[in-house]
Coordinates of C-alpha atoms in Angstrom, one line a residue:
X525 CA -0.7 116.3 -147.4
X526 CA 1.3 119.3 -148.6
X527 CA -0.8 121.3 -145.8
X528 CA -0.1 119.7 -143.1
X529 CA 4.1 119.0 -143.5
X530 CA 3.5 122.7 -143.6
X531 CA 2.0 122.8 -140.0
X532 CA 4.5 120.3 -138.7
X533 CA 7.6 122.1 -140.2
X534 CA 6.1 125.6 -139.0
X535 CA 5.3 123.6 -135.4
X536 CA 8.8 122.6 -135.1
X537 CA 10.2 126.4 -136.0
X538 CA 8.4 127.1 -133.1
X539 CA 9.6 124.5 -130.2
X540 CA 13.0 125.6 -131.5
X541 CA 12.7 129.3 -131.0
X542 CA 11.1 129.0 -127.7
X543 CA 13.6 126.5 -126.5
X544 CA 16.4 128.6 -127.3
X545 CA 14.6 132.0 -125.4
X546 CA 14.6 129.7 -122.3
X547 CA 18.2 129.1 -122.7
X548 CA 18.6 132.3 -123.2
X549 CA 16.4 133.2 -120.1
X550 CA 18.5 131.3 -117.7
X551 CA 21.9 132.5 -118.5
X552 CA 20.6 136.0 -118.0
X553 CA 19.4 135.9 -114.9
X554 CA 21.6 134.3 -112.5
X555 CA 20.3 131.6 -109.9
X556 CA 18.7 132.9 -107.1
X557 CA 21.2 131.7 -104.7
X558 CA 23.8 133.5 -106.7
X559 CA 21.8 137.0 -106.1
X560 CA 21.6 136.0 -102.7
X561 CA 25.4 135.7 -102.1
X562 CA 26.3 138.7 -104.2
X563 CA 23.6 140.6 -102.0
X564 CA 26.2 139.9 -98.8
X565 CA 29.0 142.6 -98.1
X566 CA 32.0 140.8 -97.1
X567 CA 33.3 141.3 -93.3
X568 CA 36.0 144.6 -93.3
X569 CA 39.2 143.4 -92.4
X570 CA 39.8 144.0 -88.4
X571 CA 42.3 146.0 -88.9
X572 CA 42.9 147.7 -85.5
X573 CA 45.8 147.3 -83.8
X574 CA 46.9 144.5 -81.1
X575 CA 47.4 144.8 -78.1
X576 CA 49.6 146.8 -76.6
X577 CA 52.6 145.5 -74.5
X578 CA 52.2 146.5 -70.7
X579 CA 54.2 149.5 -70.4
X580 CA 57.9 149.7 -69.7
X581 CA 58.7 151.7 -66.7
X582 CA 59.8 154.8 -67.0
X583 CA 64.0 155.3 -66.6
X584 CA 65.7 158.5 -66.2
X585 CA 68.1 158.5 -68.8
X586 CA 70.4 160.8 -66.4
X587 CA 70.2 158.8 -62.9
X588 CA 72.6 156.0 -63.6
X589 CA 71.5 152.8 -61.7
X590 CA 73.1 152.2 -58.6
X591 CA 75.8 148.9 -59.0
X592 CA 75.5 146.0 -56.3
X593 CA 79.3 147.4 -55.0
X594 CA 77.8 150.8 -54.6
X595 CA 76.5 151.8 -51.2
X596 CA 72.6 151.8 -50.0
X597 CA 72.4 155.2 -52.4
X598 CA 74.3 154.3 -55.2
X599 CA 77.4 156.2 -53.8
X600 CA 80.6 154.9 -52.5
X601 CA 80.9 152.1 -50.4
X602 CA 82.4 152.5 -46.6
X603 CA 86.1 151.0 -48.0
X604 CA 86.4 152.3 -51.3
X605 CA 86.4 155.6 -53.7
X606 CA 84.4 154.6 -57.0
X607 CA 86.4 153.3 -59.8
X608 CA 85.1 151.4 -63.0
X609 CA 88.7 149.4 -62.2
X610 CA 87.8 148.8 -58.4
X611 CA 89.9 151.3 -57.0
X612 CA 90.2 150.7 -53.6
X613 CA 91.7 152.3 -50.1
X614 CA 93.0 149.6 -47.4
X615 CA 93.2 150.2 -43.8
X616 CA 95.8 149.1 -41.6
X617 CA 93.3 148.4 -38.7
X618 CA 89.6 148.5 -37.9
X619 CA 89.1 147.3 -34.3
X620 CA 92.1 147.1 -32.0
X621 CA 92.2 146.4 -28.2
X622 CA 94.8 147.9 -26.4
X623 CA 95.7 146.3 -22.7
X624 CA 97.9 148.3 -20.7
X625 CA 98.0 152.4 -20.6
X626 CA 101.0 153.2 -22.8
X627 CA 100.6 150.5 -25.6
X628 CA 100.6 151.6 -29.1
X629 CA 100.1 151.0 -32.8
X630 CA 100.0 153.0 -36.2
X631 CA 97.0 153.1 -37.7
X632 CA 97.9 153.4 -42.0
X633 CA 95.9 154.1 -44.8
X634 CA 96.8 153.0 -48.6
X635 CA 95.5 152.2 -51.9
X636 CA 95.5 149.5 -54.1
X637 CA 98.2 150.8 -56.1
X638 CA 100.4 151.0 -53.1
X639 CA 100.3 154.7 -52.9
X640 CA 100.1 156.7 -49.5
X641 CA 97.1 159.4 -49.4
X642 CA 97.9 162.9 -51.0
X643 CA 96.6 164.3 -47.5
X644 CA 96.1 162.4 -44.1
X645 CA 95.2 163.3 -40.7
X646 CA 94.2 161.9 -37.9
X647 CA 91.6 162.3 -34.8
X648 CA 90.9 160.9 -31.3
X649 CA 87.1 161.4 -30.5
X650 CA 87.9 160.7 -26.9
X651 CA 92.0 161.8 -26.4
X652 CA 91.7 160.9 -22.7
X653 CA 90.6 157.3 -23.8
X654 CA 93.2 156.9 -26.6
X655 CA 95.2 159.4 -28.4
X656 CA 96.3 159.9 -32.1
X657 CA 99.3 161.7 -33.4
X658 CA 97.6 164.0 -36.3
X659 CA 99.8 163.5 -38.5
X660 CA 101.9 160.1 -38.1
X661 CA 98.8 158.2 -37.3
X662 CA 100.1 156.6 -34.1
X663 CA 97.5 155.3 -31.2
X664 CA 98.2 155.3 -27.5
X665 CA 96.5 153.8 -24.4
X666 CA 95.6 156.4 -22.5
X667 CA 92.8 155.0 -19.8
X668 CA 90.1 152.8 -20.0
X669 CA 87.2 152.6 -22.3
X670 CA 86.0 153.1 -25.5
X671 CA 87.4 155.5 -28.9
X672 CA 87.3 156.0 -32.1
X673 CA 90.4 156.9 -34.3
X674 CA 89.4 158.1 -37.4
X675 CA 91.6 158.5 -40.5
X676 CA 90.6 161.7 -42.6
X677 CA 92.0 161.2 -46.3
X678 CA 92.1 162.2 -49.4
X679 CA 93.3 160.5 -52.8
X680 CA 93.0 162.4 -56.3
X681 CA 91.1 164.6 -55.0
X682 CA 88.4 162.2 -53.6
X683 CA 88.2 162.8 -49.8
X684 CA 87.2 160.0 -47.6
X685 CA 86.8 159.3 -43.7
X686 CA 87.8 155.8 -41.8
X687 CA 86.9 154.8 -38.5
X688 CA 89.1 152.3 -36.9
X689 CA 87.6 151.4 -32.8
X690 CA 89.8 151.4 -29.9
X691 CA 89.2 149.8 -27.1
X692 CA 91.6 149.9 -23.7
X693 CA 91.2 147.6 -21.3
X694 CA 92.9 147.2 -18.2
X695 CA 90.9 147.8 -14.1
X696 CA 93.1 150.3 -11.9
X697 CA 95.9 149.7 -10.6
X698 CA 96.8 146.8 -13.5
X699 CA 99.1 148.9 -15.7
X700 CA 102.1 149.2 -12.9
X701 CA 101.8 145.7 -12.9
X702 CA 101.5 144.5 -16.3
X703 CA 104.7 146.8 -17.3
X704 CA 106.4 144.5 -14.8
X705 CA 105.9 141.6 -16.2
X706 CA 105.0 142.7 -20.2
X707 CA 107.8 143.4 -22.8
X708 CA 109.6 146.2 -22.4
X709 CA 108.6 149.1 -24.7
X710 CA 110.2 149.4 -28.3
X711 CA 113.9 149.9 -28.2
X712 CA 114.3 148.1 -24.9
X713 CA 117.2 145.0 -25.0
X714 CA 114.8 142.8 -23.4
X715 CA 111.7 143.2 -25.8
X716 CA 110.7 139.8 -27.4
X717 CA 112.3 138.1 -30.6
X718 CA 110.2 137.2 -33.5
X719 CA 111.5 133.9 -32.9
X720 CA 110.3 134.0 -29.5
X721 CA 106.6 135.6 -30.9
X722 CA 106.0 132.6 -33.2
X723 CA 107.3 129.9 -30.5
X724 CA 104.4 131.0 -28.6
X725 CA 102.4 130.7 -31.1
X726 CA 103.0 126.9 -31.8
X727 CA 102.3 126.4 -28.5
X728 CA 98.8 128.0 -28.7
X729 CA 97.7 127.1 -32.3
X730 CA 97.6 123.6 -34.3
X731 CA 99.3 123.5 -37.5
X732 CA 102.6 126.0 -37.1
X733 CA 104.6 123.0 -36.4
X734 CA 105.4 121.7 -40.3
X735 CA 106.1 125.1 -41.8
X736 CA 108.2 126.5 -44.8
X737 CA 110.4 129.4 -44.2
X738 CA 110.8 132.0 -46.7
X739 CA 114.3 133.0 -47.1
X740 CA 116.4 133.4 -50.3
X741 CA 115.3 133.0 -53.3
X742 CA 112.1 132.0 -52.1
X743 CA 112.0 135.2 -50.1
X744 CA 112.4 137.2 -53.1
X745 CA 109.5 135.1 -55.8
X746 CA 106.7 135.0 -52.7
X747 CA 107.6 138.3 -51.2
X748 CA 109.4 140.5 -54.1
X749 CA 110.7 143.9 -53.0
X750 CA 110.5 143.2 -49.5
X751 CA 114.9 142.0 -49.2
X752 CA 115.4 146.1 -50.7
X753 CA 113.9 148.1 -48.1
X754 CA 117.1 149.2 -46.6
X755 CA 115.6 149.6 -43.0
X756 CA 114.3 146.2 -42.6
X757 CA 116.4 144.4 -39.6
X758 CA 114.6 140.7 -39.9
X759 CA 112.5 139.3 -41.4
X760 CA 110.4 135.7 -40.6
X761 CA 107.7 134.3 -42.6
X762 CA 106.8 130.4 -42.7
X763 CA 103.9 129.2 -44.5
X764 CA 102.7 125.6 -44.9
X765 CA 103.2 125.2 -48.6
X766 CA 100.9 121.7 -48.9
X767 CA 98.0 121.9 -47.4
X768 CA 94.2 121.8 -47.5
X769 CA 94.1 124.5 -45.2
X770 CA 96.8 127.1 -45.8
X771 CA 98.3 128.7 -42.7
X772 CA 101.2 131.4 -43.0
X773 CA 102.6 133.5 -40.0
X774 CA 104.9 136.5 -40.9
X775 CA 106.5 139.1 -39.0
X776 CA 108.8 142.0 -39.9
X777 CA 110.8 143.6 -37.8
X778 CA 112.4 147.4 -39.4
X779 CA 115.1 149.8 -37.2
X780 CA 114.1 152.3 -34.9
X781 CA 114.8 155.2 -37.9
X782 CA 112.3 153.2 -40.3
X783 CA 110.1 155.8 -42.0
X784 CA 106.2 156.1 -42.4
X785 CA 106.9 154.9 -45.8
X786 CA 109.0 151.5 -44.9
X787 CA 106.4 150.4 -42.8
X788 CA 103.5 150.9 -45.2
X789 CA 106.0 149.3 -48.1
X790 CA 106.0 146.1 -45.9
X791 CA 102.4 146.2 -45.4
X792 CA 101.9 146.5 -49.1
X793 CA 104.3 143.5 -49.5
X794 CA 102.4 141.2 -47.1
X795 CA 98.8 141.6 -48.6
X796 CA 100.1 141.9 -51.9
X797 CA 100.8 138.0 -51.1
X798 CA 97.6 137.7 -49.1
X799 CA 95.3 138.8 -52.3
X800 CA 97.8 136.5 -54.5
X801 CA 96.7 133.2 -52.8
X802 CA 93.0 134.0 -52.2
X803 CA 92.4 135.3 -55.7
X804 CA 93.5 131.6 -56.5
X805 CA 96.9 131.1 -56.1
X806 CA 95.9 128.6 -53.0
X807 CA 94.3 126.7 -55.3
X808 CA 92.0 124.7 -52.7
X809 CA 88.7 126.7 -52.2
X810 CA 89.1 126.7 -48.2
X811 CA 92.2 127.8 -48.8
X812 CA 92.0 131.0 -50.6
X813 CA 89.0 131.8 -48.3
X814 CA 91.5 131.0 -45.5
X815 CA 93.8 133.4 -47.1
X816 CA 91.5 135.7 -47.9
X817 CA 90.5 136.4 -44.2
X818 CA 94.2 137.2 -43.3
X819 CA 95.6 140.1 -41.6
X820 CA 98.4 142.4 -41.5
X821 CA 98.9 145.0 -38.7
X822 CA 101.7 146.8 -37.4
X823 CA 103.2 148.4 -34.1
X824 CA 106.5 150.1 -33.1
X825 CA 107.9 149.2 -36.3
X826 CA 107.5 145.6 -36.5
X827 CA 104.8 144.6 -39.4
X828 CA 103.0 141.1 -38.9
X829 CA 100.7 139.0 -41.4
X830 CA 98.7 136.2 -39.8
X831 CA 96.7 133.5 -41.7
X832 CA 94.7 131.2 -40.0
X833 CA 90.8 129.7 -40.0
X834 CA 88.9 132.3 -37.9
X835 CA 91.6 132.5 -35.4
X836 CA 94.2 135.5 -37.4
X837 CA 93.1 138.6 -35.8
X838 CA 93.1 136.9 -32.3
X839 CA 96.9 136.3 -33.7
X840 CA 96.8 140.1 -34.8
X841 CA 96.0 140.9 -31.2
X842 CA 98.5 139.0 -29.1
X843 CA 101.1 140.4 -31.9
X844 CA 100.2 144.0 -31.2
X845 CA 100.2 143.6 -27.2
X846 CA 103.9 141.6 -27.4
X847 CA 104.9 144.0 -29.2
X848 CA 103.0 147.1 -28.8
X849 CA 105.3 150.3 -26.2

């Protein structure tokens, strides 16, 4: 009996000591689908770069691009010397027709600031069609046809060339008579009044009928400087003051001794007041355009400002032959 508890016991030692060897086993040896996943390198990171951006164009960092005021070449345009402030040079006149042999008008040149030229001369390229004092800038009919004036100037150093077209008209044998019955050249006691001037136009042009004149005090806020200039003889501006459509008519009439100077002072004056009301001070869109388009011109030293939808340099025009030598 002894014997075989002996057996069983030893039997049992047995079982235990294998069991534990196969526990052993497995924890050594790891399951095959473990060997299998530790036998797979992990992907390498993609590590090379993205993309690139298309690429910029080149720029010249010297070459300065060209603005939308400056000309086709980036340069200056045909009216104005560059200026990061919008410097600017006016002109007096850029297309005149003269109608009878004799008649004149001074073309001017100015800038923004209301300063004349440091230098200024003048040229005919056709002296037998019109003719150009070199220095004072004055036009005369000579025959018929087809000229160009042109203004050579120069401002701080900047020099600059404008062209202003002249164009006489008149058939033989029409300038005896039209000095018949014309006004009578500048200083004669016949020539027309400014009064006179603007009756006519009423009579040609809607809208000059219900006008505000300038005079006084009014004069002097609208039009300020204009009452000092010594040599001006009269003076007659009217502007309708509520309106949709802003019209103005001005003339300025200054003695026979007036300078250069007095003349372009006037001018100054009158678009001075022109650039007031169509930067705004017209208030009604139309209206500022209106003013906008205005004009000032001169001749045989009477200065005259004419506002008016698309009709003011027609104005312009019958003002320099009424009053034109």
């Amino acid at each position: 009996m002894k014997k075989w508890l002996a057996l069983l016991l030893i039997t049992a030692i047995l079982l235990s000591l294998a069991a534990c060897s196969s526990k052993s086993d497995k924890e050594t040896d790891p399951p095959e689908e473990d060997q299998q996943t530790s036998d797979v390198q992990p992907e390498a990171p993609d590590v090379s770069a993205p993309p690139s951006e298309p690429d910029a164009p080149a720029v010249e960092p010297d070459v300065p691009a060209a603005t939308p005021e400056d000309g086709e070449n980036g340069g200056d345009t045909d009216d104005t010397i560059a200026d990061a402030e919008g410097y600017v040079i006016r002109v007096s006149h850029t297309d005149v027709t003269l109608k009878t042999e004799g008649e004149t008008f001074r073309l001017t040149v100015w800038d923004s600031n209301g300063d004349d030229p440091d230098t200024c001369t003048y040229t005919s390229a056709d002296p037998a069609v019109a003719s150009v004092d070199e220095t004072g800038g004055e036009v005369t009919a000579v025959a018929p046809g087809t000229t160009t004036i042109t203004a050579h100037v120069e401002f701080s150093g900047e020099k600059k060339d404008f062209d202003c077209i002249v164009r006489c008209k008149w058939e033989a044998g029409e300038t005896e008579e039209a000095s018949e019955s014309s006004v009578p050249a500048s200083g004669g006691t016949e020539r027309a009044s400014l009064g006179d001037f603007y009756s006519t136009l009423q009579g040609q042009y809607d809208g000059l009928g219900a006008m505000m004149v300038m005079e006084g005090e009014l004069l002097d806020n609208y039009y300020p400087g204009l009452s000092d200039i010594a040599s001006v003889e009269e003076v007659l501006i009217q502007e309708t003051m509520i309106s949709i459509s802003n019209v103005a008519v001005g003339m300025v009439k200054l003695s026979a001794d007036a300078s250069k100077d007095d003349v372009i002072a006037v001018q100054n004056i009158l678009n001075a007041r022109i650039k007031t009301q169509a930067d705004g001070g017209a208030w009604y869109p139309d209206s500022c355009e209106t003013w906008g388009a205005g004009v000032v011109t001169s001749t045989a030293n009477v200065v005259g400002m004419f506002v008016y939808p698309d009709d003011a340099q027609k104005m312009a025009d019958q003002f320099i032959l009424t009053f034109g030598n």
